[in-house]
Amino acid sequence: MEFKLLGIMAVMAVAVAASGAALPPEKYWNLKLPNIQMPQAIREILHSDLLEDKITSVAVGGGGVGVVGNPGRRTSAGARKGGAPITAPSRRKSFLIGVIPIFSPFLYFYAASQTQLHHDPNVALFFLEKDLVKGKTMSLHFTKSANLAAFLPRQDAASIPFSSKSLPGVMDYFSVKPGSVEAKVMEKTVKECEVPGVKGEDKYCATSLESMVDYAESKLGRNLKAVSTEIQKETLKQKYTIEKDAKSVGGKAGDVVCHKLYYPYAVFYCHKVGGSRALLVSLKGEDSSEVKAVAVCHDDTSQWNPKHLAFQVLGVKPGSVPICHFLPQDHIVWYGN
């Protein structure tokens, strides 16, 4: 009897896991990561104010997609070839919200431009590992993310092609004009996902929270935790003091870092790189504001672009010394618990 009961329970567990792909992102998180707190960077983009009602019909790839709007409710898009309706982001507002993003300094193959060196707030986030000590003061600029794109449920994101070949149809679907700033940013995001990673980098672009969880689990095992930088309030650039010794997380398995890219819906560039370490750092600003910061230190930067932002800011050469950086608010570190 006991054997039969265990067998039934095992079958039920498999069935629940198999149905996980169809669950809302929050429920999928609770199924896969029970009792694990969801980072602020994820909580804030599970739902978005950028969703609007609109009734239209467009073609994506080989099949059309009909979008149906309900007054006072999130936009719903349903594939003409059958299947459940999908939730779609607003297609009337720009997903850039007035911000023109430049090359991400957290992707290793980019060279920094002069504009980025002088105007990118992320410049201040890079430092040498020797400076990561209690009592050290740094001039930093932590800003609220301007990238408000929300997660789509996995089955919905999977129904929208994500490739350079499919971009014209996807741009039409999201009412993005070819040649516009938005179109160029979408092209850049897809290209970043398609280009091979640097030597020693395992990369994957997650187009849903569910796929991000699955990728992290495939690299680190099932016992996962996730953290992101949390700020009390947005401030101008100011001096911050490291309040206590940094805490290393991740262990021998290392970590997976996911950087949010600009796209009409949430897309994260996730990668696992050998010789990188994640740390939790408590900072206090001159105005008494506190930041629970996540930092990543890279022992081997020999494969990075020689003109990467970090080398130009810190005045060091690729592979010479460990380089660290704090992560912006909308980036996530996964590590084994």
XYZ file of C-alpha atoms in Angstrom:
337
model
C 0.000 0.000 0.000
C 2.775 2.379 0.980
C 4.623 1.547 -2.250
C 1.520 2.334 -4.341
C 1.013 5.647 -2.527
C 4.610 6.677 -3.157
C 4.200 5.772 -6.812
C 1.053 7.883 -7.126
C 2.768 10.832 -5.429
C 5.734 10.530 -7.798
C 3.427 10.584 -10.836
C 1.630 13.645 -9.468
C 4.940 15.443 -8.897
C 5.982 14.772 -12.486
C 2.619 16.023 -13.735
C 2.886 19.242 -11.728
C 6.431 19.839 -12.957
C 5.373 19.190 -16.535
C 2.542 21.699 -16.234
C 4.894 24.311 -14.766
C 5.549 25.807 -18.201
C 1.889 26.899 -18.371
C 1.813 28.478 -14.924
C 1.986 32.257 -14.376
C 5.600 33.345 -13.700
C 4.973 33.928 -9.979
C 3.507 30.459 -9.506
C 6.298 28.887 -11.515
C 8.774 30.582 -9.172
C 6.956 29.227 -6.120
C 6.877 25.750 -7.659
C 10.585 25.673 -8.508
C 11.944 27.824 -5.685
C 9.673 27.449 -2.652
C 10.691 29.557 0.353
C 13.215 31.534 -1.734
C 12.633 35.293 -1.734
C 12.184 36.839 -5.160
C 14.691 39.670 -5.824
C 13.408 43.191 -6.237
C 14.675 43.263 -9.831
C 12.239 40.454 -10.694
C 9.292 41.558 -8.547
C 9.194 44.961 -10.216
C 8.759 43.627 -13.756
C 6.296 40.799 -13.256
C 3.604 43.342 -14.095
C 3.967 46.601 -15.947
C 2.023 49.848 -16.315
C 3.140 49.855 -19.937
C 0.424 47.379 -20.902
C -2.434 48.933 -22.821
C -5.623 47.896 -24.553
C -5.612 47.732 -28.305
C -7.482 45.773 -30.960
C -5.468 44.981 -34.058
C -4.239 42.159 -36.247
C -0.655 41.676 -37.374
C 1.582 39.017 -38.890
C 4.508 37.535 -37.001
C 6.685 35.088 -38.884
C 4.534 32.657 -40.796
C 1.267 33.186 -38.893
C -0.910 36.084 -37.860
C -1.523 37.174 -34.312
C -4.747 38.861 -33.275
C -4.630 41.265 -30.336
C -7.784 41.864 -28.352
C -8.128 44.640 -25.793
C -10.526 44.571 -22.840
C -11.428 47.854 -21.103
C -9.530 48.244 -17.855
C -7.556 45.033 -18.330
C -4.159 44.011 -19.653
C -3.870 43.582 -23.413
C -4.474 40.046 -24.633
C -3.028 38.665 -27.857
C -4.130 35.342 -29.312
C -2.458 33.383 -32.105
C -4.750 32.823 -35.085
C -3.594 29.251 -35.419
C -5.192 28.363 -32.111
C -3.970 28.274 -28.532
C -4.688 30.374 -25.462
C -4.603 34.182 -25.624
C -1.308 35.809 -24.736
C -0.577 38.962 -22.764
C 1.177 41.571 -24.879
C 3.054 44.737 -23.933
C 1.754 48.104 -25.029
C 2.394 48.746 -28.696
C 1.686 52.467 -28.644
C 4.340 53.653 -26.175
C 8.059 53.446 -26.797
C 9.689 50.774 -24.651
C 12.702 53.098 -24.315
C 10.735 55.674 -22.262
C 12.861 58.512 -23.616
C 16.142 56.731 -22.889
C 18.540 55.894 -25.701
C 20.658 53.026 -24.369
C 24.297 52.617 -25.348
C 26.430 49.501 -25.398
C 26.273 47.623 -22.132
C 29.575 47.701 -20.201
C 28.598 44.367 -18.643
C 29.036 42.504 -21.948
C 32.705 41.798 -22.518
C 33.002 42.134 -26.288
C 32.167 45.855 -26.473
C 34.634 48.727 -26.778
C 33.675 51.880 -24.881
C 33.048 55.061 -26.841
C 34.164 58.500 -25.699
C 30.531 59.378 -25.049
C 30.172 56.379 -22.767
C 33.376 57.237 -20.898
C 32.093 60.712 -20.058
C 28.349 60.272 -19.685
C 27.513 56.684 -18.704
C 26.676 56.455 -14.959
C 27.897 52.851 -15.014
C 31.474 54.143 -15.344
C 31.578 54.654 -11.570
C 30.531 51.062 -10.876
C 33.905 49.540 -11.878
C 36.716 49.168 -9.334
C 39.710 47.002 -8.423
C 39.287 44.141 -5.971
C 41.846 45.671 -3.575
C 39.373 48.501 -2.959
C 36.635 46.179 -1.713
C 37.389 46.583 2.013
C 35.425 47.802 5.021
C 35.660 51.565 5.449
C 36.603 52.232 1.829
C 34.827 55.228 0.281
C 33.786 55.269 -3.385
C 31.991 57.818 -5.546
C 29.056 55.913 -7.022
C 25.846 56.590 -8.889
C 23.007 54.122 -8.338
C 19.978 54.900 -10.479
C 16.514 53.446 -10.791
C 16.192 51.381 -13.930
C 14.620 53.109 -16.916
C 14.074 49.709 -18.537
C 10.503 48.940 -17.493
C 9.780 46.103 -19.914
C 7.789 43.389 -18.139
C 8.086 39.615 -18.285
C 5.752 37.718 -20.565
C 4.668 34.232 -19.487
C 6.917 31.654 -21.141
C 4.292 30.250 -23.493
C 3.585 33.782 -24.743
C 7.237 34.769 -25.171
C 7.903 31.485 -26.972
C 5.168 32.300 -29.488
C 7.052 35.440 -30.616
C 10.127 34.641 -32.748
C 13.411 35.955 -31.328
C 15.979 36.078 -34.113
C 17.465 38.525 -36.609
C 15.634 36.769 -39.430
C 12.256 37.285 -37.744
C 12.809 40.887 -36.628
C 10.847 42.644 -39.416
C 7.679 40.781 -38.480
C 8.278 41.256 -34.741
C 8.832 45.006 -35.215
C 5.571 45.200 -37.132
C 3.854 43.292 -34.328
C 5.051 45.846 -31.764
C 4.375 48.825 -34.079
C 8.083 49.695 -34.274
C 9.049 51.608 -37.417
C 12.060 50.261 -39.356
C 15.066 52.568 -38.961
C 13.754 54.143 -35.754
C 15.742 54.278 -32.522
C 13.540 51.504 -31.136
C 14.217 49.341 -34.203
C 17.984 49.811 -33.879
C 17.852 48.900 -30.194
C 15.850 45.745 -30.927
C 18.396 44.787 -33.592
C 21.254 45.350 -31.152
C 19.611 43.235 -28.453
C 19.012 40.294 -30.769
C 22.549 40.574 -32.152
C 23.991 40.545 -28.616
C 22.112 37.328 -28.003
C 23.182 35.710 -31.270
C 26.902 36.554 -31.247
C 29.076 33.794 -29.719
C 30.301 34.386 -26.172
C 33.952 35.027 -25.350
C 36.175 32.055 -24.517
C 35.032 30.443 -21.256
C 31.623 32.144 -21.307
C 28.412 30.077 -21.367
C 25.621 32.447 -22.435
C 21.866 32.310 -22.916
C 19.219 34.968 -23.511
C 16.145 34.374 -21.368
C 12.900 35.732 -22.789
C 10.841 34.777 -19.736
C 11.304 34.346 -16.007
C 10.656 30.623 -16.361
C 13.448 30.169 -18.914
C 15.815 32.191 -16.729
C 15.109 29.952 -13.725
C 15.616 26.842 -15.857
C 18.934 28.091 -17.257
C 20.275 28.941 -13.797
C 19.175 25.527 -12.538
C 20.901 23.777 -15.451
C 24.205 25.444 -14.545
C 24.047 25.526 -10.748
C 21.672 22.764 -9.666
C 18.235 22.917 -8.102
C 19.166 24.518 -4.797
C 19.199 28.118 -6.018
C 19.109 31.637 -4.644
C 18.922 34.925 -6.513
C 19.885 38.463 -5.491
C 19.893 41.925 -7.023
C 21.099 45.362 -5.958
C 18.479 47.154 -3.862
C 18.494 50.909 -3.322
C 16.375 52.942 -0.913
C 16.108 55.900 -3.265
C 17.663 57.262 -6.412
C 20.353 59.873 -5.747
C 22.902 61.886 -7.642
C 26.475 60.652 -7.733
C 27.808 60.725 -4.186
C 30.306 59.090 -1.863
C 29.389 55.709 -0.387
C 31.224 53.890 2.388
C 31.540 50.102 2.602
C 29.980 49.390 5.997
C 31.239 45.857 6.548
C 33.316 43.174 4.866
C 31.838 41.900 1.618
C 30.154 38.487 1.772
C 31.023 35.984 -0.960
C 28.221 33.868 -2.412
C 28.180 31.094 -4.961
C 30.802 28.623 -3.755
C 32.644 26.259 -6.104
C 29.773 26.084 -8.599
C 30.212 29.778 -9.341
C 27.298 31.959 -10.324
C 25.084 32.983 -13.202
C 24.636 36.686 -13.874
C 21.663 37.984 -15.864
C 21.758 41.470 -17.385
C 18.532 43.065 -18.590
C 18.511 44.161 -22.227
C 16.264 46.673 -23.989
C 13.338 45.064 -25.809
C 9.534 45.487 -25.863
C 9.271 42.740 -23.235
C 11.802 41.578 -20.629
C 14.866 39.844 -22.086
C 17.923 38.980 -19.994
C 21.439 38.177 -21.194
C 22.485 35.433 -18.766
C 25.970 33.977 -18.618
C 28.229 31.829 -16.520
C 31.916 32.691 -16.688
C 34.784 30.825 -15.097
C 36.830 32.783 -12.596
C 34.040 35.147 -11.537
C 32.795 35.623 -7.982
C 29.669 37.322 -6.647
C 29.680 39.318 -3.424
C 27.115 41.131 -1.289
C 28.221 44.616 -0.195
C 26.530 46.963 2.301
C 26.976 50.636 1.369
C 25.933 53.869 3.084
C 25.778 57.170 1.249
C 26.669 60.672 2.395
C 22.936 61.361 2.675
C 22.567 58.276 4.936
C 20.767 56.292 2.221
C 21.652 52.603 2.207
C 22.324 50.278 -0.703
C 22.378 46.505 -0.562
C 24.710 46.107 -3.515
C 25.677 43.046 -5.515
C 29.203 43.047 -6.929
C 30.955 40.649 -9.291
C 34.734 40.214 -9.463
C 36.429 38.720 -12.537
C 39.798 37.028 -12.070
C 40.467 36.552 -15.777
C 39.691 39.403 -18.180
C 42.164 38.348 -20.864
C 39.369 37.603 -23.367
C 37.622 40.961 -22.963
C 37.758 43.677 -25.612
C 41.019 45.626 -24.943
C 39.010 48.861 -25.193
C 36.352 47.721 -22.725
C 35.093 50.437 -20.398
C 36.715 48.857 -17.323
C 40.252 48.987 -18.748
C 39.910 52.607 -19.824
C 38.442 53.751 -16.524
C 40.828 51.832 -14.257
C 43.953 52.188 -16.388
C 44.781 48.474 -16.448
C 45.336 45.919 -19.220
C 43.291 42.792 -20.007
C 44.198 39.879 -17.737
C 46.512 41.929 -15.497
C 44.447 42.217 -12.298
C 40.992 41.124 -11.056
C 38.312 43.655 -12.015
C 35.099 44.143 -10.057
C 31.899 46.028 -10.659
C 28.659 46.676 -8.847
C 25.527 45.556 -10.654
C 22.738 48.004 -11.540
C 19.362 47.483 -9.957
C 17.862 45.486 -12.843
C 20.579 42.803 -13.016
C 20.369 39.467 -11.183
C 22.923 37.050 -9.716
C 22.003 33.403 -9.278
C 24.053 31.116 -7.041
C 23.831 27.739 -5.342
C 22.242 27.922 -1.908
